[in-house]
PDB file of C-alpha atoms and ligand atoms in Angstrom:
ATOM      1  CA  UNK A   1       0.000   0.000   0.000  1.00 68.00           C
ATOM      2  CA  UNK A   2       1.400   3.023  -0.978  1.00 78.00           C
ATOM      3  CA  UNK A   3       1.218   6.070   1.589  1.00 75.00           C
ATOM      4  CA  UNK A   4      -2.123   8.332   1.137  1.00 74.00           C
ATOM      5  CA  UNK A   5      -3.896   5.685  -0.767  1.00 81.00           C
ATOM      6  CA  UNK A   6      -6.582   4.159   0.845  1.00 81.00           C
ATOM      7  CA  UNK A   7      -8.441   2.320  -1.854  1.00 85.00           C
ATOM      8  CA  UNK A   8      -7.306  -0.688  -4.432  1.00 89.00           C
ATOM      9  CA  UNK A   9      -5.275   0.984  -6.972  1.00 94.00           C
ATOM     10  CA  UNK A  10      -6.549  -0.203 -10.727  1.00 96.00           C
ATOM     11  CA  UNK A  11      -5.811   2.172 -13.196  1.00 98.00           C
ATOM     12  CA  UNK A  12      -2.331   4.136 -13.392  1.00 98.00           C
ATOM     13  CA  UNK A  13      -1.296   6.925 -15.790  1.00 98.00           C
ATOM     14  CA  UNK A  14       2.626   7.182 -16.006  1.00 98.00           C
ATOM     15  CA  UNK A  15       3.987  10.653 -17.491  1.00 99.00           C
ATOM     16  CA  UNK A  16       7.891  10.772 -18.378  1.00 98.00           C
ATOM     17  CA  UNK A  17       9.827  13.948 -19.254  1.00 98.00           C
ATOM     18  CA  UNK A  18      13.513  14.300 -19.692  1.00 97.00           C
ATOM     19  CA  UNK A  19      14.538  13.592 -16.495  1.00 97.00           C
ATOM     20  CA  UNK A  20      13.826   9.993 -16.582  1.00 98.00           C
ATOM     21  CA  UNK A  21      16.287   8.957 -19.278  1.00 98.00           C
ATOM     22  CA  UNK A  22      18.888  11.665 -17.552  1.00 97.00           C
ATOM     23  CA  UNK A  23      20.550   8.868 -15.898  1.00 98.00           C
ATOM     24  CA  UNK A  24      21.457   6.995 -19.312  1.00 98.00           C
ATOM     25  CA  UNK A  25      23.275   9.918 -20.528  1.00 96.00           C
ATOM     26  CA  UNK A  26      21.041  11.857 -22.548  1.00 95.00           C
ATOM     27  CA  UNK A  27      20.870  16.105 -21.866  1.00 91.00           C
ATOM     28  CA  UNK A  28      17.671  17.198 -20.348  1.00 92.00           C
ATOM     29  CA  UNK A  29      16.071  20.488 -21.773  1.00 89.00           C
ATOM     30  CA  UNK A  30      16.031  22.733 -18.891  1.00 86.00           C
ATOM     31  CA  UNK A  31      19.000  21.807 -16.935  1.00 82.00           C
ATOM     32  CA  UNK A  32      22.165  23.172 -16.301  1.00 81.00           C
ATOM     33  CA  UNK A  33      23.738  22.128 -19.661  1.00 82.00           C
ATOM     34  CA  UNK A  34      20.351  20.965 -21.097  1.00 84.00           C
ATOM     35  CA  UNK A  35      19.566  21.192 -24.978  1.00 85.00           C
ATOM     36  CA  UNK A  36      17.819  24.235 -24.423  1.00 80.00           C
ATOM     37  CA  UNK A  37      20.717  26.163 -23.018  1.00 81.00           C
ATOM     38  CA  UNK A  38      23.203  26.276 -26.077  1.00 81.00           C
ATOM     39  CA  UNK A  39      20.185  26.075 -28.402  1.00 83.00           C
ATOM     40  CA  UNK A  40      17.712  28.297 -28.644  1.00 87.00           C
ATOM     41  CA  UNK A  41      14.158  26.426 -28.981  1.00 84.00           C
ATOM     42  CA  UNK A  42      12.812  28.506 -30.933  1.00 86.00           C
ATOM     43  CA  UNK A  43      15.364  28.231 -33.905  1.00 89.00           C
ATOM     44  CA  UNK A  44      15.161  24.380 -33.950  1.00 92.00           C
ATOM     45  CA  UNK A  45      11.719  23.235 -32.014  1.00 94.00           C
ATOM     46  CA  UNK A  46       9.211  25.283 -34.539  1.00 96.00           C
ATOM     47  CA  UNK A  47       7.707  24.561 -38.077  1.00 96.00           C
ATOM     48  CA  UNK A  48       8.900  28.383 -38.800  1.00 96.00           C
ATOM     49  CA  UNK A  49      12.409  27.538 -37.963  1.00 96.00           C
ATOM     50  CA  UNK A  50      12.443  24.165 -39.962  1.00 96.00           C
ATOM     51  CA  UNK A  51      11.419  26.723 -42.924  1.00 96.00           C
ATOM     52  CA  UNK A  52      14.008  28.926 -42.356  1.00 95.00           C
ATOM     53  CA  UNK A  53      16.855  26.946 -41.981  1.00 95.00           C
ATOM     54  CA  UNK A  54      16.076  22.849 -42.951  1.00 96.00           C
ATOM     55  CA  UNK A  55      19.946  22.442 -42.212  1.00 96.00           C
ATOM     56  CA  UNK A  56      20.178  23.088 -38.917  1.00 94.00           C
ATOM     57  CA  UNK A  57      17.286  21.030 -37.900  1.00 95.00           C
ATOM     58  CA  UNK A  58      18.102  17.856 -40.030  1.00 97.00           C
ATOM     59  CA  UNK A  59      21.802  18.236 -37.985  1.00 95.00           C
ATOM     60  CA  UNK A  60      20.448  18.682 -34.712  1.00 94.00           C
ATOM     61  CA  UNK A  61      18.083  15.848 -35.101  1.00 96.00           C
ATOM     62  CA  UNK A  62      20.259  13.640 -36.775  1.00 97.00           C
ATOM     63  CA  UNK A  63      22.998  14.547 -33.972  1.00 94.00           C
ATOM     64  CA  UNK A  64      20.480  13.471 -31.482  1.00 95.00           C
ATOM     65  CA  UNK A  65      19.573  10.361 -33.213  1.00 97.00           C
ATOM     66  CA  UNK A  66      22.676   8.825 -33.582  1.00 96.00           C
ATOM     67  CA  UNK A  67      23.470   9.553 -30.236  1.00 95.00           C
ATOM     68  CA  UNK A  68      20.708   6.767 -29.586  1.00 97.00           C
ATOM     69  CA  UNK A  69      23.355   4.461 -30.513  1.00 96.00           C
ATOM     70  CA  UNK A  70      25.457   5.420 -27.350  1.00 96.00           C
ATOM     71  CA  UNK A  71      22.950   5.022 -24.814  1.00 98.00           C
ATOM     72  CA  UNK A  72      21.094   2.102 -22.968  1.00 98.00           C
ATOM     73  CA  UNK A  73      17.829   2.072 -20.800  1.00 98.00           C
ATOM     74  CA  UNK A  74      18.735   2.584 -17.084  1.00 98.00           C
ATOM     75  CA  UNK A  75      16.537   1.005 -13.934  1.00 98.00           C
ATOM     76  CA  UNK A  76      14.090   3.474 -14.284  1.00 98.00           C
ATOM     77  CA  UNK A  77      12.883   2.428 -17.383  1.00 98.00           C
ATOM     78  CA  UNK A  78      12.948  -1.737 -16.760  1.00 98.00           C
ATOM     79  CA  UNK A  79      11.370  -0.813 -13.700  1.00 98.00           C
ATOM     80  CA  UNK A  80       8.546   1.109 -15.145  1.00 98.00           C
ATOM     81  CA  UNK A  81       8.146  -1.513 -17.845  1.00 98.00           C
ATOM     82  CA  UNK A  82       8.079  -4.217 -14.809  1.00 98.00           C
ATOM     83  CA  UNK A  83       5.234  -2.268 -13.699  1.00 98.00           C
ATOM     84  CA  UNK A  84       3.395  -2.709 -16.802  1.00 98.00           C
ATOM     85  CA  UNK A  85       4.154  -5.973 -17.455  1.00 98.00           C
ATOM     86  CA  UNK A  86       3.438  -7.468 -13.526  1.00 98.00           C
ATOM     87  CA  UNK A  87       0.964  -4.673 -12.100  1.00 97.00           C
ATOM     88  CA  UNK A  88      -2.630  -6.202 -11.935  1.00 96.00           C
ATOM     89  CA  UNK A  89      -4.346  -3.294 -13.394  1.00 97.00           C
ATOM     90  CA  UNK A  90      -3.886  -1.168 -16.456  1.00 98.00           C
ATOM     91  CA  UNK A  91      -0.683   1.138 -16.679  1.00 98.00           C
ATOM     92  CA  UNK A  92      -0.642   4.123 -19.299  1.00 98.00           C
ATOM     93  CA  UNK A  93       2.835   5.279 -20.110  1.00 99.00           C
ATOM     94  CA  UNK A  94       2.623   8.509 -21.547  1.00 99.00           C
ATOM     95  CA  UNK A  95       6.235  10.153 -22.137  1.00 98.00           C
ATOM     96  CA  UNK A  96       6.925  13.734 -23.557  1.00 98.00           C
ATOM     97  CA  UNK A  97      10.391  11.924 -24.826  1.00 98.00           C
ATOM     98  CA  UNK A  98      11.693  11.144 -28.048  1.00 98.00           C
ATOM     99  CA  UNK A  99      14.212   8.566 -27.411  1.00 98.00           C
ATOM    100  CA  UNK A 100      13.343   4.758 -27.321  1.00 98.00           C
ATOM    101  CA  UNK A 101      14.900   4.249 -24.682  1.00 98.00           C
ATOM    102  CA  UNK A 102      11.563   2.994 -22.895  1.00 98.00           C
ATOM    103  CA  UNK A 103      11.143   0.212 -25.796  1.00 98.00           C
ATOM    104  CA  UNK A 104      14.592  -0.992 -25.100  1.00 98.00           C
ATOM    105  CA  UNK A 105      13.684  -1.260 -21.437  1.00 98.00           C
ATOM    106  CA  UNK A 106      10.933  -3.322 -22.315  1.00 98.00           C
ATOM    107  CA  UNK A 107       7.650  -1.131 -22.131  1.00 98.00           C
ATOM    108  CA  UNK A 108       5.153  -3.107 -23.907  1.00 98.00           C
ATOM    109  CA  UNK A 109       2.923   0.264 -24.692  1.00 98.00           C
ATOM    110  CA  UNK A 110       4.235   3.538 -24.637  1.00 98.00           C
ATOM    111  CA  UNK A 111       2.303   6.693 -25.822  1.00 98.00           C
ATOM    112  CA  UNK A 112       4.980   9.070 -27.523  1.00 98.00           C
ATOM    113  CA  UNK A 113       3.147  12.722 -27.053  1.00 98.00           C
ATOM    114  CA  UNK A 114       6.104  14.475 -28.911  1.00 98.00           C
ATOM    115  CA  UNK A 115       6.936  12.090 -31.705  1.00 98.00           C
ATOM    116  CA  UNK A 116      10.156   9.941 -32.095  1.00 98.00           C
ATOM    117  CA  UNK A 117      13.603  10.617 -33.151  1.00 98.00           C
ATOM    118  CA  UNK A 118      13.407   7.509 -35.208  1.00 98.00           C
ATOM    119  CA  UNK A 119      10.518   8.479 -37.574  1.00 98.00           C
ATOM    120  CA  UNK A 120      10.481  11.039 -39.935  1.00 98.00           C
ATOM    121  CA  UNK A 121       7.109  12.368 -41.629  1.00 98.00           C
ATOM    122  CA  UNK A 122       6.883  13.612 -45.396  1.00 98.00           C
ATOM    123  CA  UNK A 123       5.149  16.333 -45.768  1.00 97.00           C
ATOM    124  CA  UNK A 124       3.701  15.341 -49.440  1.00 97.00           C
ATOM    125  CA  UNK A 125       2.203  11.711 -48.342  1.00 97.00           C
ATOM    126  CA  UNK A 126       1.481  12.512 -44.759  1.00 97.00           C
ATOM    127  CA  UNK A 127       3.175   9.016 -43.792  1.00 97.00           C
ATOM    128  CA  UNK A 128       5.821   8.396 -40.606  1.00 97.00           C
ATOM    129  CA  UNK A 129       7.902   5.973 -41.072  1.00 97.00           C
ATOM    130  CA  UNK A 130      10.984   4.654 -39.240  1.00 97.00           C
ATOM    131  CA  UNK A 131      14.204   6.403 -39.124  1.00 96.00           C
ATOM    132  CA  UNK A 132      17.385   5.884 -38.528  1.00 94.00           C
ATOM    133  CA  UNK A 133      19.595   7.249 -41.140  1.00 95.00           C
ATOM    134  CA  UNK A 134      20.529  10.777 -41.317  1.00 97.00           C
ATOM    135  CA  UNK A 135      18.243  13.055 -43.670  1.00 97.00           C
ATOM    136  CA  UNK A 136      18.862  16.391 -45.248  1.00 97.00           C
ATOM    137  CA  UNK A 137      16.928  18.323 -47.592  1.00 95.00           C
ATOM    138  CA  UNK A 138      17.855  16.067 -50.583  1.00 95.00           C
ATOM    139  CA  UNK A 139      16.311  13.024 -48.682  1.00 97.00           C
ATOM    140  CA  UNK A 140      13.139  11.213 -50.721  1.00 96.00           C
ATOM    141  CA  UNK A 141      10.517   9.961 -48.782  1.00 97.00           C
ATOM    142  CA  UNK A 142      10.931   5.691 -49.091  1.00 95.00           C
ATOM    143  CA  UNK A 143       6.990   5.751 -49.555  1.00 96.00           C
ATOM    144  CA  UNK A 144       6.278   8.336 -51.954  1.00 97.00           C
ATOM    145  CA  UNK A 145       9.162   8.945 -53.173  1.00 96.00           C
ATOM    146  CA  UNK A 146       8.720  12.963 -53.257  1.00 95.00           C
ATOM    147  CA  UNK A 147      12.205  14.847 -52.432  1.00 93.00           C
ATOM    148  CA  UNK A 148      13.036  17.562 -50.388  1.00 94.00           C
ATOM    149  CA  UNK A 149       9.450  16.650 -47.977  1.00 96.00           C
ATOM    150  CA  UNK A 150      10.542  15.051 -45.327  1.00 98.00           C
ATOM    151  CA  UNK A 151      10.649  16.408 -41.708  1.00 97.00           C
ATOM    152  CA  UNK A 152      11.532  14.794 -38.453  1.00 98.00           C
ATOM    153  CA  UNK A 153       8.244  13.349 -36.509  1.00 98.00           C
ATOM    154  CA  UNK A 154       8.482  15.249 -33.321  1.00 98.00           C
ATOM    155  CA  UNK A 155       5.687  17.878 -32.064  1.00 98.00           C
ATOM    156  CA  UNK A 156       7.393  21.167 -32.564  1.00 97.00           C
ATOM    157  CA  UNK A 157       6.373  23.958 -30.356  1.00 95.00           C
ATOM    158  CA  UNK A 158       3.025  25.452 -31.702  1.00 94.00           C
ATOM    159  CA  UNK A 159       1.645  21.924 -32.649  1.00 97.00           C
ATOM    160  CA  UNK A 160      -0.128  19.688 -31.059  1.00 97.00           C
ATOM    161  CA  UNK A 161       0.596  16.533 -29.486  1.00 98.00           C
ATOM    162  CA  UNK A 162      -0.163  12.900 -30.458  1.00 98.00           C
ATOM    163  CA  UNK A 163      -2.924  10.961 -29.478  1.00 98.00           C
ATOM    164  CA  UNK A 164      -4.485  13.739 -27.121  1.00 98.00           C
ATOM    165  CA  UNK A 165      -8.220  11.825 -27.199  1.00 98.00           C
ATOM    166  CA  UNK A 166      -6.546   8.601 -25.640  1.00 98.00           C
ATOM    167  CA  UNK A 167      -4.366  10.242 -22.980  1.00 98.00           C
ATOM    168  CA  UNK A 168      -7.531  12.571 -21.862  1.00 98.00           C
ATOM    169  CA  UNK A 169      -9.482   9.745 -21.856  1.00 98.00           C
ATOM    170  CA  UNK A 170      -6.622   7.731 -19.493  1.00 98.00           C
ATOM    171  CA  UNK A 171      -6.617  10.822 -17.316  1.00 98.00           C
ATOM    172  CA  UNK A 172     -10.482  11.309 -16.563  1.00 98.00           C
ATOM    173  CA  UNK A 173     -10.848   7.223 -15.880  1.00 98.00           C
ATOM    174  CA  UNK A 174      -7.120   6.654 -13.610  1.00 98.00           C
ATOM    175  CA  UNK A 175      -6.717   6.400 -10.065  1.00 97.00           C
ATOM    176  CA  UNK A 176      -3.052   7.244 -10.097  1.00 98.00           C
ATOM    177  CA  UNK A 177      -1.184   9.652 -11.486  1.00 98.00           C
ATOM    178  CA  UNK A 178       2.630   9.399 -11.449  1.00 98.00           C
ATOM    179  CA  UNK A 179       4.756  11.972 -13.504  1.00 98.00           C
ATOM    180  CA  UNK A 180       8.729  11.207 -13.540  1.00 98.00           C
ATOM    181  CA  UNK A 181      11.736  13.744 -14.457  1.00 98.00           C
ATOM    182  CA  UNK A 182       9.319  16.470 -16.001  1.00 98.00           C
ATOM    183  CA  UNK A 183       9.630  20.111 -15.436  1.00 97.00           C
ATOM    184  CA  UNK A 184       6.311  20.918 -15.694  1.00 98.00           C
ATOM    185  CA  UNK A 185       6.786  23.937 -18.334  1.00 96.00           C
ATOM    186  CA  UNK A 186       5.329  22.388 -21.584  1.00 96.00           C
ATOM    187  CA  UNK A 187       1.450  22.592 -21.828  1.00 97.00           C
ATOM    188  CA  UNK A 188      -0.684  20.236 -22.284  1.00 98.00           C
ATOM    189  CA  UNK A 189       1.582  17.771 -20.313  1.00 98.00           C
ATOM    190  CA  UNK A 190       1.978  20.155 -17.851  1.00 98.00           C
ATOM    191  CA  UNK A 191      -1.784  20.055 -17.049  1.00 98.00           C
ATOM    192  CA  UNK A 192      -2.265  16.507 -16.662  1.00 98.00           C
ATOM    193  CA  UNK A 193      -2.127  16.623 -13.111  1.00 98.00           C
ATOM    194  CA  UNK A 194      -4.680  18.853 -12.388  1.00 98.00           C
ATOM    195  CA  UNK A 195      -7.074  16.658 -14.777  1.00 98.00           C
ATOM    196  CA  UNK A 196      -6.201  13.974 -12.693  1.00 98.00           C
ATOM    197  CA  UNK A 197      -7.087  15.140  -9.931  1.00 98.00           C
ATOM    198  CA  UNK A 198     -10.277  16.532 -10.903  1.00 98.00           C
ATOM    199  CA  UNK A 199     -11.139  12.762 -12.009  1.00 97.00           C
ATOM    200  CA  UNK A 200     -10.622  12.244  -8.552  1.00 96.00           C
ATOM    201  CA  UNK A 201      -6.829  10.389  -8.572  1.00 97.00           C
ATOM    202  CA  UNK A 202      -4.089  10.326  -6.146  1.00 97.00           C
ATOM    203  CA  UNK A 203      -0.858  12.293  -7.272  1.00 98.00           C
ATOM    204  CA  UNK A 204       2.395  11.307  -7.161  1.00 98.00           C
ATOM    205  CA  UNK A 205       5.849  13.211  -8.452  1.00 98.00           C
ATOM    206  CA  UNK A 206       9.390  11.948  -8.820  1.00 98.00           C
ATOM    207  CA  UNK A 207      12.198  14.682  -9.222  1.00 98.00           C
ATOM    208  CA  UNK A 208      15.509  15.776  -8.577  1.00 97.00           C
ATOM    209  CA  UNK A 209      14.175  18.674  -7.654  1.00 97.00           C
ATOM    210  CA  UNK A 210      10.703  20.987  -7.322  1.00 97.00           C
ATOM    211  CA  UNK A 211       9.133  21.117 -10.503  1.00 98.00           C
ATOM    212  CA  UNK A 212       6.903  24.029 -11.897  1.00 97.00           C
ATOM    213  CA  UNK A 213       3.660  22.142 -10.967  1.00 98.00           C
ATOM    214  CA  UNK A 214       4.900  20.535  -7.512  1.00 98.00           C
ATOM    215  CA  UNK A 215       2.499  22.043  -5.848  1.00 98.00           C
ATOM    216  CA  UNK A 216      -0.295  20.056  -7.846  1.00 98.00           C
ATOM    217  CA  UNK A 217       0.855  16.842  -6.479  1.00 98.00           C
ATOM    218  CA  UNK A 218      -0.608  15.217  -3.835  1.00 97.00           C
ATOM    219  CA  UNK A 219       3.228  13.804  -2.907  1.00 97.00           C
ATOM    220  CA  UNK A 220       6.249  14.301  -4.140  1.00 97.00           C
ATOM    221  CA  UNK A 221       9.001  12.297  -4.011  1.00 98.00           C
ATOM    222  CA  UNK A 222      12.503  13.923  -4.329  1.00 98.00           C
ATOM    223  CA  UNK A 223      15.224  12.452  -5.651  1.00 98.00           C
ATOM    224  CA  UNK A 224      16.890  10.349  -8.804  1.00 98.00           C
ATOM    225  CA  UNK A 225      14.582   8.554 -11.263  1.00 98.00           C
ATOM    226  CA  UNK A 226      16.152   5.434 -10.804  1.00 98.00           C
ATOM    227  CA  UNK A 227      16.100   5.021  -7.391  1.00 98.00           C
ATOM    228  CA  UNK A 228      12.394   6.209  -6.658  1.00 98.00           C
ATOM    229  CA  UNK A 229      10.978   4.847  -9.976  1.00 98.00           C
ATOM    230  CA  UNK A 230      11.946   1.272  -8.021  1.00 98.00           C
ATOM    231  CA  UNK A 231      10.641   2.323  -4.348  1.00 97.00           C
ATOM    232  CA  UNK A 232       7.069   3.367  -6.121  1.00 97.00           C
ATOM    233  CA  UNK A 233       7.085   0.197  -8.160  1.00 97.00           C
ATOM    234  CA  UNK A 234       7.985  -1.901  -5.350  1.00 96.00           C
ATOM    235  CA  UNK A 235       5.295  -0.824  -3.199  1.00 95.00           C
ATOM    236  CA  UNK A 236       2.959  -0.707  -5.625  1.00 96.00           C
ATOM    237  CA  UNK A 237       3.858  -4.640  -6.751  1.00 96.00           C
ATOM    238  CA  UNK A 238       4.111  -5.255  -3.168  1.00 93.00           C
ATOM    239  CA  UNK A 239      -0.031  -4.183  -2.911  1.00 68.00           C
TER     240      UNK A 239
HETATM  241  P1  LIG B 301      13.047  19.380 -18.868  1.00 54.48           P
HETATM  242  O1  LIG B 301      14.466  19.435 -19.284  1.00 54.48           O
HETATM  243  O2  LIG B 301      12.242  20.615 -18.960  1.00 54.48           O
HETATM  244  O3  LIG B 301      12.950  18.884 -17.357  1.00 54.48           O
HETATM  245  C1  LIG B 301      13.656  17.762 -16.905  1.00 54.48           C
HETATM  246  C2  LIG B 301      13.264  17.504 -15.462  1.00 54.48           C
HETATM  247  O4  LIG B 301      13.881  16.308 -15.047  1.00 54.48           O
HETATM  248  C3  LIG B 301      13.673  18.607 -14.490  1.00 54.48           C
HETATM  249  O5  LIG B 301      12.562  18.950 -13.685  1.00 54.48           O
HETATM  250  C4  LIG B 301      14.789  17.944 -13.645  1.00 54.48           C
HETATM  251  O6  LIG B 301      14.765  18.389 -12.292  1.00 54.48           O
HETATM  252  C5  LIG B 301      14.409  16.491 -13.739  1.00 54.48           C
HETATM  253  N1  LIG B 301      15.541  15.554 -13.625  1.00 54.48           N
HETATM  254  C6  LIG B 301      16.763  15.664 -14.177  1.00 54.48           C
HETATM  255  N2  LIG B 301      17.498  14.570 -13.906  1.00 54.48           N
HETATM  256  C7  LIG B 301      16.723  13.760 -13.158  1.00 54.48           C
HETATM  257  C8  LIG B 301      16.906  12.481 -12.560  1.00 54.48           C
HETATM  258  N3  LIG B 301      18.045  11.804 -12.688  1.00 54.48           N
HETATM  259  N4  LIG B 301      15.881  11.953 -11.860  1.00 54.48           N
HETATM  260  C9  LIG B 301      14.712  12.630 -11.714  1.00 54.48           C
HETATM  261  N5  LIG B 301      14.478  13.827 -12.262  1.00 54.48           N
HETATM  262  C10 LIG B 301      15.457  14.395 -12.972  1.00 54.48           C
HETATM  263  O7  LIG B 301      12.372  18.168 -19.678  1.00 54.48           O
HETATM  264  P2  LIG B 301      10.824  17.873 -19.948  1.00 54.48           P
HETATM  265  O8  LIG B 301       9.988  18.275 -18.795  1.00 54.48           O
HETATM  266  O9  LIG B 301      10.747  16.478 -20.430  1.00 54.48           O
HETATM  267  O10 LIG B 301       9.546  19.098 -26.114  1.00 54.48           O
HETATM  268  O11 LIG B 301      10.547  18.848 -21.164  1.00 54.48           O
HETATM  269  C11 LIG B 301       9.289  18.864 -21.759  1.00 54.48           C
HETATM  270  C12 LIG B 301       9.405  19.169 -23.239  1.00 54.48           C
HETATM  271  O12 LIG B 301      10.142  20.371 -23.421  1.00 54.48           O
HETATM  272  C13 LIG B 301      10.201  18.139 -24.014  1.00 54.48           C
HETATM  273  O13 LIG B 301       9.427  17.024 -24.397  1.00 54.48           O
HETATM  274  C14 LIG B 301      10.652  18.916 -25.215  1.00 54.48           C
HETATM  275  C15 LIG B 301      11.054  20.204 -24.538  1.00 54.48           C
HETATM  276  O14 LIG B 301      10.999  21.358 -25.293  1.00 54.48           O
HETATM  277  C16 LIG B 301       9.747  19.061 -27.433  1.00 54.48           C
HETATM  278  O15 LIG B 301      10.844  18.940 -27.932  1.00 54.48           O
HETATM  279  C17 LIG B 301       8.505  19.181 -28.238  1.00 54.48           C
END
């Protein structure tokens, strides 16, 4: 039984940010040295900036696809695929990332808000397909064939996320809400925890640190992903 919970929990949304694949070596946005700090967002995260300058988004997101290659899950994400795979009831994962690094630790399901780093999207056929070759402006799409139309498949800022109707839907029906190694800045992830606790669900927080929306959360837990990700699935296995 998990402290503060005093009924049978059966349905649990999981929301991952940045923070939760820290540990394996990939930069988080908003932290010291974070992505965001030598690039500015707003000349690589935005539809107007692809337009402007196609090279310097195909290099930063091939840069940060490769770099896939160098990485490996950590604890925190087997143990939040053990979860899913052992927990009795249904577990959402929901993650604002773009690495896979939550496939390689074995999530069966996992609901990627942002996009992926290993699809790209053409613009002329409206198809995603997997990636994992560099692209540049020259690049045909492999379905179409059309040059020159293909853009990485992440949610720039400005656009909205994927699969919105499913993860509202997850939100007004869970009973726990658990959001790992998020800041709390970016809308609409940044609002899931008041929508769950309007549906009436206990809220729980892992960080390093306070987050933007601590105050939302019902507990917080304070410290690395890995560590707490496996004291919250413990107890909640141990139930
Ligand atoms: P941020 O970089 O904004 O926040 C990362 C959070 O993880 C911070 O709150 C840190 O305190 C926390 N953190 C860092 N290391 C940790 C660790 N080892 N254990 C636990 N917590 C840790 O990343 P996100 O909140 O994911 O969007 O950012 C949200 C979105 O903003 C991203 O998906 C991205 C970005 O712009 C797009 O690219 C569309």
């Amino acid at each position: 039984m998990i402290a503060g919970v005093d009924y049978p929990v059966e349905r649990i949304v999981l929301l991952t940010g940045a923070g939760v694949s820290a540990e394996s070596g990939l930069s988080t946005f908003r932290d010291s040295g974070g992505l965001w700090e030598n690039h500015d967002p707003m000349e690589i995260a935005t539809p107007e900036a692809f337009a402007r300058d196609p090279a310097l988004v195909y290099r930063f997101y091939n840069a940060r696809r490769n770099q896939l290659q160098q990485v490996a899950p950590n604890a925190a994400h087997c143990d939040i695929a053990r979860l899913q795979a052992e927990f009795p009831g249904e577990v959402f994962l929901v993650t604002q990332n773009v690495d896979d690094l939550h496939e390689r630790g074995g999530s069966p399901q996992v609901c990627h808000m942002h996009g992926e780093l290993q699809r790209m999207l053409c613009l002329a056929c409206r198809e995603s397909f997997t990636a994992r070759q560099d692209y540049d402006s020259s690049s045909r799409c492999p379905g179409c064939r059309a040059p020159g139309a293909l853009r990485p498949d992440i949610v720039w800022f400005g656009e909205i996320p994927y699969q919105m109707d499913t993860i509202e839907s997850q939100l007004r029906n869970c009973d726990l809400f658990i959001a790992v190694g998020t800041s709390g800045v970016v809308y609409p992830a940044a609002g899931f925890v008041r929508q769950a606790r309007a549906a009436g669900a206990m809220t729980i927080e892992i960080n390093r640190e306070a987050s933007e929306v601590s105050s939302f959360f019902q507990q917080q837990r304070c410290g690395c992903a890995t560590s707490e990700v496996r004291s919250l699935v413990e107890e909640l296995l141990a139930d």
